[in-house]
């Protein structure tokens, strides 16, 4: 441990003067640190007696980091936090609370959340690891190590887009700096000069791995040079030092000079979690760190400065202990969440109007009858949808790899950067996690990002960000945020790209609650659904098909959106129902024409959106035909069509006259050779054969 033990009065005075700190600010910091310690010790006792369930990673020992850093920002600045997040939540929430009553309420709601009560910040749905107060700019803690780093970066991007001068503080542990999220985010933030301050709380260990074994670098902040940004190391036990470093970094960020990486050397007093016997460190080491306890250090500094007397500090401790009693009473009295809360806040409410539904019905009729309607390709429909929405709402912006001058791998965004500039059509490095996570953070911070992941095969790289953060944050944070982002991507076989660029992975995305999945087949559907996705307040995975970009179709001139959850019957029939989506709509329609010549009348339902699923249209069709064939280009193994069949089984079994049949892709990685590639996915013959079997 190479840390200074005490600071001389001259040194303290110099720090105070340099930072223009007032007595009131330091006393507030003192109180907040005591409150965090008291809360953590209390939670530790609750865990010890077994009266508290769930994981709580205690912050005791690290108080000077959260409090020093958050003292240096404005009330309207933002933070993101970690699984060890009580300290950040307290310091930030206490800053946002003005009266003693508000401050007590804040303390109450923190404890109530940790114990899972309805009076908690997240109504008992987040708990210790996901505590958040989004309404006041605490964008939340995460149970995924490093998961908050891309989100913070996106929140900072939103400040740039919206031209505010707010700054984002992003806290994480030394364990997180090995993670791709860290590298991708700092790469993007430095490239874009984003107003974010990354704060590594190096408490010497990840879970058990010591920093000295995790890296050849003496300091985690040494990594900053890889991104061309300042890297600063501070004594994380000293409130004044943390405050000073963060204040400088925040000033830099506010002036538009970009991010800083700060490492605060600190120590967690307890185990990683309650069950940790701390076998990886000695009791002597623990005692040595406690010798320099951050609270005792600040107390001694206040005494040295004569800014407080011993009696005043004792009184402060007593007030803290009373406050904690109040919080415990509140959380005891707070009711358990009621069961109706189980399904509340998974999705933000829809804004579709009756007129939107009607217009879609009218336009679908019109595009069939109006032979003179203008034709657009699928790719042009994307461009037009983005352009219209960007013109209507300055918060809409695009980000992704090569979407600017290049126009995206399929040219779908070509020309938009020229039209809207580099600030709104942002070419990112190859960093899918950061792209997805920045979209999440930006969406939670007042913008409407449309990110692009070049192929659906790469979306698993961004899955933590989009599925764990984006799709869950609304629910986990008690319905107090929404994540209005779209992730455009493309799937499907047909270009001899082999197994890494040809899959149909929609079932990965339909599996998660909290995110919609859209898969349009025609330019008309694409344009209306993409515009709807951009206006929607929920995350949307928008999966295009790479074989359709050059296909044309009628698209009306007027401004329209297509509400989600409305399937389109692309062909009416009475003998057998095909349920399908995306490119397979066209193969199914071809099969239907073939079968019509044999006297089999096929109904083809294009789902358009997989989630929400238009079960009514499917069931009504099954009631008419009594037969169902599901067609998908995804692997047969757990494809989304299996889910459709399970739903029909649950809701319309009695109407079926024959077993349902799946026509899906072979359970093999998609091969390169054309002849094999086409054999892996359904074709007109295999679809027609399934229909013949269904009616036989
Ligand atoms: C992506 C991910 N990997 C592993 C874990 C399990 N885990 C939770 S906390 C932790 C240690 C994290 O260390 P650090 O980032 O230094 O933070 P600290 O716990 O020291 O505050 C681990 C391995 C996790 N939650 N998320």
XYZ file of C-alpha atoms and ligand atoms in Angstrom:
722
model
C 0.000 0.000 0.000
C 1.730 3.121 -1.151
C -0.588 5.701 0.229
C 0.005 8.805 2.256
C -1.269 8.504 5.766
C -2.119 12.038 6.693
C -2.126 15.369 4.999
C -0.643 18.417 6.673
C -2.926 21.362 7.394
C -1.082 23.276 4.666
C -1.761 20.517 2.178
C -5.438 20.347 3.101
C -5.768 24.111 2.911
C -4.087 24.142 -0.463
C -6.465 21.490 -1.791
C -9.486 23.315 -0.425
C -8.386 26.631 -1.911
C -7.449 25.122 -5.223
C -10.873 23.535 -5.561
C -12.746 26.496 -4.061
C -14.485 24.122 -1.692
C -16.722 25.605 0.954
C -17.117 24.404 4.517
C -20.716 23.523 3.763
C -19.723 21.321 0.835
C -17.186 19.426 2.905
C -19.604 18.975 5.794
C -22.234 17.696 3.366
C -19.682 15.232 2.018
C -18.885 14.159 5.567
C -22.527 13.511 6.348
C -23.112 11.612 3.109
C -20.108 9.389 3.759
C -21.342 8.618 7.261
C -24.781 7.857 5.880
C -23.403 5.438 3.337
C -21.314 3.676 5.971
C -24.267 3.434 8.333
C -26.522 2.059 5.613
C -23.948 -0.491 4.502
C -23.220 -1.666 8.024
C -26.946 -2.006 8.581
C -27.466 -3.982 5.371
C -24.500 -6.151 6.390
C -26.266 -6.917 9.673
C -29.515 -7.747 7.864
C -27.610 -10.106 5.582
C -25.858 -11.630 8.588
C -29.110 -12.429 10.347
C -30.552 -13.884 7.158
C -33.415 -11.382 7.166
C -32.323 -9.888 3.853
C -32.327 -11.974 0.683
C -30.622 -11.300 -2.624
C -27.140 -10.102 -3.375
C -25.951 -6.858 -1.805
C -22.412 -5.786 -2.578
C -21.460 -3.395 0.155
C -19.710 -0.118 -0.457
C -18.192 0.403 3.003
C -14.615 1.635 2.656
C -15.148 3.301 -0.724
C -17.349 6.209 0.411
C -14.894 8.948 -0.500
C -15.056 7.955 -4.169
C -18.794 8.264 -4.718
C -19.159 11.284 -2.462
C -16.017 13.094 -3.644
C -16.948 12.567 -7.291
C -20.634 13.405 -7.044
C -19.880 16.509 -4.953
C -18.021 17.786 -8.004
C -20.946 17.654 -10.429
C -24.103 19.679 -10.859
C -27.467 18.451 -9.777
C -28.585 18.022 -13.385
C -25.560 15.931 -14.367
C -26.002 12.200 -14.817
C -24.428 9.085 -13.359
C -24.361 5.360 -14.086
C -23.453 2.849 -11.442
C -22.557 -0.766 -10.697
C -23.542 -3.815 -8.665
C -21.751 -2.051 -5.766
C -23.934 0.989 -6.252
C -25.470 2.083 -2.933
C -22.805 4.754 -2.456
C -23.369 6.297 -5.867
C -27.123 6.164 -5.462
C -26.960 7.802 -2.060
C -24.597 10.619 -2.965
C -26.513 11.418 -6.159
C -29.968 11.160 -4.618
C -28.963 13.221 -1.602
C -27.770 15.956 -3.942
C -31.131 15.959 -5.722
C -33.031 16.165 -2.419
C -33.213 19.647 -0.970
C -35.120 19.630 2.295
C -34.398 17.379 5.293
C -37.708 15.624 4.554
C -36.680 14.946 0.948
C -33.320 13.681 2.121
C -34.964 11.305 4.599
C -37.326 10.127 1.852
C -34.402 9.428 -0.424
C -32.666 7.363 2.266
C -35.916 5.509 2.944
C -36.475 4.632 -0.666
C -32.961 3.299 -1.058
C -33.309 0.896 1.827
C -36.811 -0.099 0.742
C -35.458 -0.958 -2.707
C -32.640 -3.058 -1.302
C -35.161 -5.106 0.668
C -37.520 -5.370 -2.339
C -40.456 -3.317 -1.076
C -42.968 -1.356 -3.151
C -41.810 1.930 -1.613
C -38.341 1.458 -3.088
C -36.922 3.506 -5.926
C -37.716 0.764 -8.428
C -40.889 -0.442 -6.673
C -38.978 -3.498 -5.498
C -38.188 -4.726 -9.005
C -34.527 -3.788 -9.217
C -33.086 -4.426 -5.784
C -29.576 -3.712 -4.655
C -27.801 -4.496 -7.926
C -30.116 -2.437 -10.125
C -30.935 0.516 -7.974
C -31.728 3.613 -10.031
C -33.417 6.945 -9.815
C -33.659 7.780 -13.468
C -35.990 10.720 -12.940
C -33.171 12.519 -11.131
C -30.408 11.481 -13.516
C -29.161 8.295 -11.852
C -29.409 6.074 -14.919
C -28.973 3.015 -12.810
C -26.771 0.286 -11.511
C -26.211 -2.960 -13.362
C -25.608 -6.555 -12.396
C -23.414 -7.013 -15.448
C -19.825 -5.960 -14.743
C -18.990 -3.095 -17.166
C -22.567 -3.098 -18.500
C -23.076 0.529 -17.514
C -20.065 1.842 -19.441
C -21.613 1.881 -22.946
C -24.855 3.226 -21.443
C -22.994 6.135 -19.827
C -21.236 6.772 -23.111
C -24.581 6.901 -24.908
C -25.991 9.252 -22.285
C -23.014 11.520 -22.966
C -23.653 11.255 -26.703
C -27.234 12.361 -26.094
C -25.915 15.488 -24.348
C -23.907 16.265 -27.429
C -26.832 15.651 -29.783
C -29.156 17.753 -27.627
C -26.463 20.414 -27.189
C -26.638 20.514 -23.390
C -23.620 21.096 -21.180
C -24.395 18.192 -18.858
C -21.746 15.670 -17.954
C -22.029 11.953 -17.188
C -20.060 10.221 -14.421
C -19.561 6.525 -15.010
C -18.441 4.402 -12.047
C -17.019 0.890 -12.343
C -14.536 -1.409 -10.641
C -11.031 -2.450 -11.591
C -12.519 -5.771 -12.753
C -14.414 -3.955 -15.502
C -11.375 -2.582 -17.298
C -10.585 -5.974 -18.822
C -13.976 -6.007 -20.465
C -14.738 -5.271 -24.097
C -17.404 -2.784 -22.995
C -14.688 -0.657 -21.416
C -12.463 -0.705 -24.475
C -15.247 -0.149 -26.989
C -16.786 2.679 -24.995
C -13.577 4.573 -24.363
C -12.661 4.168 -28.022
C -15.961 5.740 -29.060
C -16.029 8.425 -26.362
C -12.547 9.660 -27.117
C -13.203 9.646 -30.855
C -16.353 11.709 -30.365
C -15.058 13.936 -27.510
C -17.991 12.950 -25.335
C -18.710 14.670 -21.998
C -18.146 11.649 -19.774
C -15.825 10.991 -16.842
C -14.968 7.328 -16.315
C -14.142 6.527 -12.686
C -12.425 3.252 -11.878
C -12.882 2.338 -8.237
C -9.838 0.193 -7.788
C -10.639 -1.550 -4.532
C -7.667 -3.838 -5.272
C -9.702 -6.917 -6.220
C -12.288 -7.849 -8.786
C -14.089 -10.668 -7.009
C -10.920 -12.345 -5.775
C -8.447 -11.520 -8.532
C -6.029 -8.848 -7.308
C -5.330 -5.948 -9.651
C -1.621 -6.792 -9.578
C -2.399 -10.204 -11.147
C -4.981 -8.848 -13.558
C -2.710 -6.514 -15.463
C 0.912 -5.757 -16.146
C 0.110 -2.062 -15.713
C 0.785 -0.519 -12.300
C -2.334 1.611 -12.597
C -5.637 0.889 -14.296
C -5.701 4.539 -15.391
C -2.569 3.873 -17.460
C -4.947 2.427 -20.032
C -6.039 5.970 -20.858
C -3.079 6.458 -23.185
C -4.565 3.836 -25.510
C -7.464 6.212 -26.109
C -5.517 9.449 -26.179
C -7.296 10.819 -23.124
C -6.021 11.936 -19.706
C -5.541 9.172 -17.147
C -5.424 10.310 -13.520
C -4.678 8.341 -10.362
C -6.010 9.602 -7.032
C -6.133 8.497 -3.439
C -9.659 7.130 -3.248
C -9.656 7.320 0.542
C -9.361 11.078 0.387
C -12.563 12.967 -0.393
C -10.595 16.105 -1.257
C -8.393 14.409 -3.835
C -11.267 12.635 -5.523
C -13.246 15.858 -5.609
C -10.343 17.747 -7.158
C -9.640 15.227 -9.900
C -13.289 14.840 -10.837
C -13.870 18.591 -10.823
C -11.036 19.084 -13.295
C -12.299 16.250 -15.501
C -15.871 17.547 -15.385
C -14.701 21.013 -16.405
C -12.865 19.519 -19.342
C -15.912 17.486 -20.366
C -18.226 20.478 -20.054
C -15.978 22.528 -22.278
C -16.304 19.863 -24.981
C -12.752 18.594 -24.564
C -13.815 14.979 -24.100
C -13.531 12.198 -21.567
C -11.081 11.528 -18.724
C -10.243 8.241 -17.045
C -9.788 8.555 -13.281
C -8.608 5.746 -11.056
C -9.397 6.060 -7.369
C -7.352 3.635 -5.267
C -9.583 2.370 -2.512
C -10.596 -0.713 -0.565
C -13.805 -2.568 0.163
C -13.997 -3.441 3.815
C -16.307 -6.432 3.476
C -16.120 -9.465 1.218
C -17.229 -9.216 -2.379
C -20.647 -10.331 -1.139
C -21.909 -11.742 2.112
C -20.796 -15.315 1.371
C -17.180 -14.307 0.624
C -14.704 -15.620 3.265
C -11.997 -13.259 1.870
C -9.453 -16.059 1.511
C -7.517 -14.077 -1.089
C -6.373 -11.338 1.281
C -4.883 -11.102 4.737
C -6.421 -9.566 7.833
C -3.236 -7.481 8.181
C -3.843 -5.938 4.788
C -7.431 -5.153 5.740
C -6.309 -3.556 8.996
C -3.716 -1.444 7.208
C -6.321 -0.005 4.848
C -8.726 0.652 7.693
C -5.986 2.668 9.362
C -6.592 5.208 6.602
C -10.341 5.009 6.729
C -11.889 7.642 4.479
C -14.382 8.814 7.064
C -11.784 9.140 9.805
C -9.488 10.934 7.375
C -12.111 13.512 6.457
C -13.039 13.966 10.110
C -9.413 14.689 10.959
C -9.194 17.143 8.062
C -12.296 18.968 9.283
C -10.849 19.121 12.782
C -7.494 20.333 11.478
C -9.196 23.062 9.481
C -11.318 23.893 12.511
C -14.365 23.527 10.292
C -15.957 21.196 12.824
C -15.519 20.252 16.447
C -15.436 16.705 17.758
C -18.800 17.309 19.343
C -20.328 18.466 16.078
C -19.061 15.344 14.338
C -20.499 13.154 17.103
C -23.819 14.917 16.720
C -23.690 14.269 13.030
C -23.199 10.544 13.712
C -26.236 10.594 16.001
C -28.352 12.264 13.334
C -27.255 9.681 10.816
C -28.203 6.885 13.128
C -31.665 8.428 13.643
C -32.054 8.807 9.939
C -31.259 5.135 9.477
C -33.859 4.199 12.078
C -36.372 6.248 10.094
C -35.410 4.425 6.905
C -35.809 1.041 8.582
C -39.243 2.036 9.873
C -40.231 3.173 6.401
C -39.051 -0.002 4.763
C -40.729 -2.180 7.408
C -43.990 -0.356 6.816
C -43.678 -0.342 3.045
C -45.951 -3.002 1.519
C -44.714 -5.864 -0.630
C -45.421 -5.165 -4.307
C -48.874 -6.366 -5.326
C -49.085 -9.166 -7.884
C -50.612 -6.884 -10.510
C -47.155 -5.292 -10.679
C -45.722 -8.455 -12.201
C -46.681 -7.461 -15.732
C -46.564 -3.700 -15.209
C -43.909 -1.627 -17.008
C -42.451 -4.310 -19.279
C -43.326 -2.050 -22.214
C -43.963 1.659 -22.457
C -47.563 2.381 -23.477
C -48.337 2.431 -27.178
C -49.283 5.660 -28.892
C -51.032 4.274 -31.987
C -54.364 5.895 -32.759
C -57.453 4.350 -34.300
C -56.668 6.440 -37.357
C -53.229 4.753 -37.684
C -54.857 1.320 -37.769
C -57.513 2.451 -40.240
C -54.998 4.128 -42.520
C -52.919 0.956 -42.714
C -56.006 -1.005 -43.762
C -56.880 1.624 -46.382
C -53.353 1.846 -47.734
C -52.995 -1.915 -48.006
C -56.129 -1.917 -50.165
C -54.871 1.041 -52.167
C -51.474 -0.462 -52.975
C -53.226 -3.515 -54.399
C -55.602 -1.492 -56.604
C -53.589 1.588 -57.591
C -51.362 0.361 -60.378
C -49.852 3.823 -60.838
C -48.503 4.147 -57.325
C -44.804 5.017 -57.186
C -42.401 2.164 -56.591
C -39.563 2.206 -54.070
C -37.004 -0.407 -53.307
C -36.784 -1.845 -49.806
C -33.509 0.117 -49.339
C -35.120 3.357 -50.546
C -37.981 2.804 -48.122
C -35.421 2.694 -45.278
C -33.844 5.934 -46.427
C -37.178 7.648 -46.790
C -38.396 6.511 -43.366
C -35.189 7.713 -41.679
C -35.200 11.014 -43.554
C -38.815 11.786 -42.683
C -38.365 10.950 -39.013
C -35.085 12.873 -38.792
C -36.753 15.892 -40.338
C -39.636 15.677 -37.907
C -37.618 15.140 -34.742
C -34.120 16.566 -34.104
C -33.569 13.901 -31.441
C -33.563 11.127 -34.063
C -30.062 10.166 -35.128
C -28.311 7.211 -36.729
C -25.187 5.427 -35.558
C -23.388 2.386 -36.823
C -20.488 1.064 -38.826
C -19.974 2.603 -42.252
C -23.424 4.122 -42.419
C -22.122 7.554 -43.516
C -20.314 8.014 -46.798
C -20.427 4.272 -47.452
C -24.166 4.257 -46.788
C -24.219 0.960 -44.883
C -23.313 -2.472 -46.211
C -26.411 -2.396 -48.463
C -26.538 1.316 -49.174
C -29.682 1.762 -47.114
C -28.489 4.977 -45.431
C -26.644 6.378 -48.443
C -26.862 10.156 -48.711
C -28.216 10.712 -45.208
C -24.897 11.857 -43.759
C -24.554 14.433 -46.517
C -28.045 15.628 -45.734
C -27.967 15.616 -41.929
C -24.263 15.910 -41.118
C -21.817 13.791 -39.167
C -23.421 14.646 -35.830
C -26.657 12.897 -36.777
C -25.374 10.115 -38.982
C -22.470 8.828 -36.949
C -19.903 6.411 -38.282
C -18.720 4.365 -35.324
C -15.701 2.121 -34.916
C -16.343 -1.629 -35.168
C -17.723 -1.900 -31.672
C -21.132 -3.584 -31.586
C -21.423 -3.584 -27.800
C -20.759 0.125 -27.666
C -23.132 0.774 -30.566
C -25.962 -1.101 -28.848
C -25.164 0.323 -25.417
C -24.732 3.877 -26.632
C -28.152 3.586 -28.237
C -29.573 2.436 -24.882
C -27.954 5.279 -22.924
C -28.859 7.888 -25.513
C -32.443 6.626 -25.626
C -32.709 6.921 -21.826
C -31.418 10.484 -22.066
C -33.822 12.260 -24.376
C -32.916 11.184 -27.903
C -34.201 8.545 -30.345
C -31.236 6.621 -31.700
C -31.475 4.290 -34.663
C -28.406 2.110 -34.495
C -27.313 -0.299 -37.155
C -25.627 -3.637 -36.538
C -24.323 -4.705 -39.920
C -25.618 -8.320 -39.746
C -27.961 -10.039 -37.322
C -25.153 -12.574 -36.867
C -23.278 -9.821 -34.962
C -26.183 -8.845 -32.704
C -25.156 -11.411 -30.064
C -22.059 -9.245 -29.550
C -24.368 -6.411 -28.542
C -26.823 -8.669 -26.748
C -25.800 -7.751 -23.225
C -26.354 -4.099 -23.968
C -29.600 -4.382 -25.909
C -31.182 -7.297 -24.062
C -29.798 -6.958 -20.541
C -29.824 -3.186 -20.343
C -32.118 -1.870 -23.092
C -34.943 -4.371 -22.832
C -34.926 -4.548 -19.035
C -34.195 -1.071 -17.776
C -37.764 0.151 -17.873
C -39.047 -2.772 -15.840
C -36.064 -3.074 -13.498
C -36.124 0.626 -12.747
C -39.787 0.615 -11.772
C -41.218 2.003 -15.013
C -39.393 5.307 -14.573
C -37.551 5.241 -17.843
C -38.186 4.217 -21.395
C -35.694 3.164 -24.032
C -36.900 4.490 -27.392
C -34.231 2.973 -29.620
C -34.273 1.015 -32.850
C -31.615 -1.482 -33.820
C -31.646 -2.023 -37.580
C -29.942 -5.129 -38.845
C -30.365 -7.736 -41.567
C -30.575 -11.484 -41.680
C -31.179 -14.373 -44.025
C -29.357 -16.542 -46.514
C -29.009 -16.152 -50.269
C -25.715 -14.435 -50.981
C -23.290 -17.316 -50.459
C -21.857 -15.575 -47.400
C -21.759 -18.800 -45.356
C -22.342 -19.221 -41.664
C -21.307 -15.851 -40.210
C -23.427 -13.578 -42.395
C -26.523 -15.602 -43.332
C -28.439 -16.602 -40.239
C -31.959 -15.770 -39.135
C -31.583 -15.156 -35.436
C -34.890 -13.500 -34.614
C -35.705 -16.141 -32.000
C -32.788 -14.861 -29.915
C -34.583 -11.549 -29.750
C -38.198 -12.684 -29.398
C -37.075 -14.551 -26.298
C -36.577 -11.383 -24.258
C -39.485 -9.496 -22.747
C -39.184 -5.736 -23.168
C -38.078 -5.531 -26.799
C -40.196 -5.641 -29.939
C -39.108 -7.597 -33.001
C -40.110 -6.425 -36.475
C -39.408 -8.247 -39.771
C -40.906 -6.542 -42.810
C -41.159 -8.171 -46.236
C -42.307 -5.352 -48.557
C -41.166 -1.736 -49.018
C -44.629 -0.540 -47.892
C -44.440 -2.537 -44.671
C -40.834 -1.593 -44.126
C -41.390 2.133 -44.358
C -44.449 2.224 -42.127
C -42.986 -0.133 -39.558
C -39.621 1.646 -39.396
C -41.292 5.006 -38.874
C -43.446 3.427 -36.174
C -40.359 1.860 -34.571
C -38.591 5.224 -34.442
C -41.619 6.844 -32.802
C -42.163 3.965 -30.395
C -40.995 4.365 -26.798
C -39.696 0.795 -26.583
C -36.530 -0.828 -27.905
C -37.163 -2.409 -31.294
C -35.044 -5.014 -33.060
C -35.751 -4.282 -36.710
C -34.554 -7.174 -38.865
C -34.415 -6.590 -42.600
C -33.646 -9.273 -45.191
C -30.498 -8.904 -47.233
C -32.121 -10.422 -50.339
C -34.874 -7.818 -50.358
C -32.930 -4.534 -50.437
C -33.195 -4.236 -54.221
C -36.784 -5.460 -54.460
C -39.359 -2.808 -55.404
C -42.912 -2.336 -54.358
C -45.597 0.333 -54.168
C -45.192 2.896 -51.382
C -47.743 5.699 -50.953
C -46.574 9.326 -50.883
C -48.375 10.215 -47.710
C -46.991 10.161 -44.179
C -48.087 6.882 -42.557
C -46.967 4.509 -39.881
C -47.954 0.880 -39.373
C -48.925 0.054 -35.797
C -47.182 -3.009 -34.382
C -49.032 -6.271 -33.821
C -51.068 -6.230 -37.040
C -50.354 -9.110 -39.403
C -51.142 -8.707 -43.079
C -52.997 -11.397 -44.956
C -50.974 -11.259 -48.144
C -53.204 -13.828 -49.850
C -56.603 -15.040 -48.781
C -57.462 -18.729 -48.970
C -59.700 -21.298 -47.336
C -57.861 -24.640 -47.282
C -54.636 -24.077 -45.377
C -53.006 -21.198 -43.489
C -49.349 -20.389 -43.952
C -47.883 -18.211 -41.189
C -44.613 -16.625 -42.188
C -42.610 -13.366 -42.372
C -39.765 -11.600 -44.141
C -38.429 -13.129 -47.369
C -40.369 -16.370 -46.839
C -43.551 -14.404 -47.550
C -42.579 -14.387 -51.227
C -41.680 -18.065 -51.413
C -44.932 -18.871 -49.636
C -46.919 -16.761 -52.107
C -45.237 -18.583 -54.990
C -46.066 -21.906 -53.406
C -49.651 -20.728 -52.992
C -49.905 -19.918 -56.718
C -48.540 -23.355 -57.550
C -51.030 -25.021 -55.231
C -53.896 -22.954 -56.603
C -53.383 -24.768 -59.901
C -53.857 -28.029 -57.996
C -57.053 -26.748 -56.402
C -55.559 -26.022 -52.960
C -56.492 -22.561 -51.741
C -53.758 -21.207 -49.433
C -54.003 -18.239 -47.069
C -50.647 -16.523 -46.495
C -50.278 -14.496 -43.302
C -47.308 -12.161 -43.093
C -46.726 -11.486 -39.394
C -44.777 -8.259 -40.041
C -44.093 -8.003 -36.293
C -43.139 -11.118 -34.307
C -43.439 -9.319 -31.011
C -46.131 -8.119 -30.604
C -47.696 -11.139 -32.276
C -51.075 -10.799 -33.973
C -52.504 -14.029 -32.624
C -56.088 -13.039 -33.486
C -55.403 -12.971 -37.208
C -53.706 -16.377 -37.006
C -56.499 -17.926 -34.969
C -59.241 -16.523 -37.185
C -57.483 -18.004 -40.188
C -57.064 -21.391 -38.506
C -60.743 -21.347 -37.623
C -61.438 -20.947 -41.332
C -58.900 -23.397 -42.776
C -58.340 -25.879 -39.929
C -54.732 -26.282 -41.048
C -51.531 -24.456 -40.305
C -48.109 -24.525 -41.938
C -45.418 -22.372 -40.350
C -42.637 -21.202 -42.644
C -39.409 -19.669 -41.404
C -35.876 -19.207 -42.602
C -34.578 -19.689 -39.056
C -33.121 -22.930 -37.744
C -35.942 -25.371 -37.018
C -34.520 -25.866 -33.543
C -36.509 -23.482 -31.273
C -37.425 -21.140 -34.115
C -40.063 -18.475 -33.539
C -42.547 -20.503 -35.613
C -42.435 -23.108 -32.837
C -43.752 -20.411 -30.517
C -46.547 -19.560 -32.979
C -47.541 -23.215 -33.016
C -47.472 -23.450 -29.226
C -49.804 -20.446 -29.084
C -52.180 -21.959 -31.656
C -52.101 -25.188 -29.666
C -53.070 -23.248 -26.528
C -55.762 -21.104 -28.100
C -57.178 -22.875 -31.171
C -56.441 -26.583 -30.815
C -60.081 -27.532 -31.274
C -60.187 -25.835 -34.659
C -57.307 -27.814 -36.110
C -58.176 -30.637 -38.498
C -54.601 -31.799 -38.978
C -51.268 -31.577 -37.154
C -49.442 -28.282 -37.663
C -46.363 -28.526 -39.883
C -43.098 -26.573 -39.692
C -40.998 -25.712 -42.704
C -37.780 -24.263 -41.355
C -34.050 -24.109 -41.998
C -31.894 -27.166 -41.506
C -30.154 -27.291 -38.143
C -26.739 -26.718 -39.691
C -24.507 -23.639 -39.952
C -25.381 -22.014 -43.284
C -22.904 -23.399 -45.876
C -21.144 -21.356 -48.568
C -21.866 -23.518 -51.648
C -24.965 -22.153 -53.342
C -26.535 -25.521 -53.857
C -26.147 -26.347 -50.156
C -27.098 -22.877 -48.989
C -30.441 -22.924 -50.767
C -31.067 -26.456 -49.545
C -30.817 -25.299 -45.921
C -33.773 -22.918 -46.165
C -37.386 -23.526 -47.200
C -38.118 -23.266 -50.906
C -41.281 -23.196 -52.988
C -41.357 -26.963 -53.300
C -40.816 -27.732 -49.626
C -43.477 -25.197 -48.666
C -45.935 -26.564 -51.241
C -45.251 -30.125 -50.114
C -46.003 -29.215 -46.499
C -49.311 -27.665 -47.566
C -50.253 -30.752 -49.597
C -49.497 -32.901 -46.559
C -51.552 -30.623 -44.327
C -54.660 -30.943 -46.510
C -54.247 -34.640 -47.337
C -20.076 -9.716 -17.032
C -20.013 -10.235 -15.642
N -19.069 -11.152 -15.337
C -18.984 -11.628 -14.072
C -19.847 -11.205 -13.112
C -19.759 -11.759 -11.675
N -19.173 -10.711 -10.833
C -19.928 -9.817 -10.197
S -19.050 -8.624 -9.489
C -17.597 -9.303 -9.971
C -16.311 -8.637 -9.612
C -16.256 -7.280 -10.196
O -15.083 -6.623 -9.799
P -14.920 -5.072 -9.992
O -15.372 -4.696 -11.353
O -13.534 -4.719 -9.624
O -15.948 -4.430 -8.998
P -16.036 -4.626 -7.431
O -16.900 -5.838 -7.179
O -14.659 -4.798 -6.915
O -16.711 -3.397 -6.961
C -17.825 -10.452 -10.691
C -16.777 -11.305 -11.270
C -20.836 -10.297 -13.486
N -21.765 -9.871 -12.647
N -20.865 -9.799 -14.737
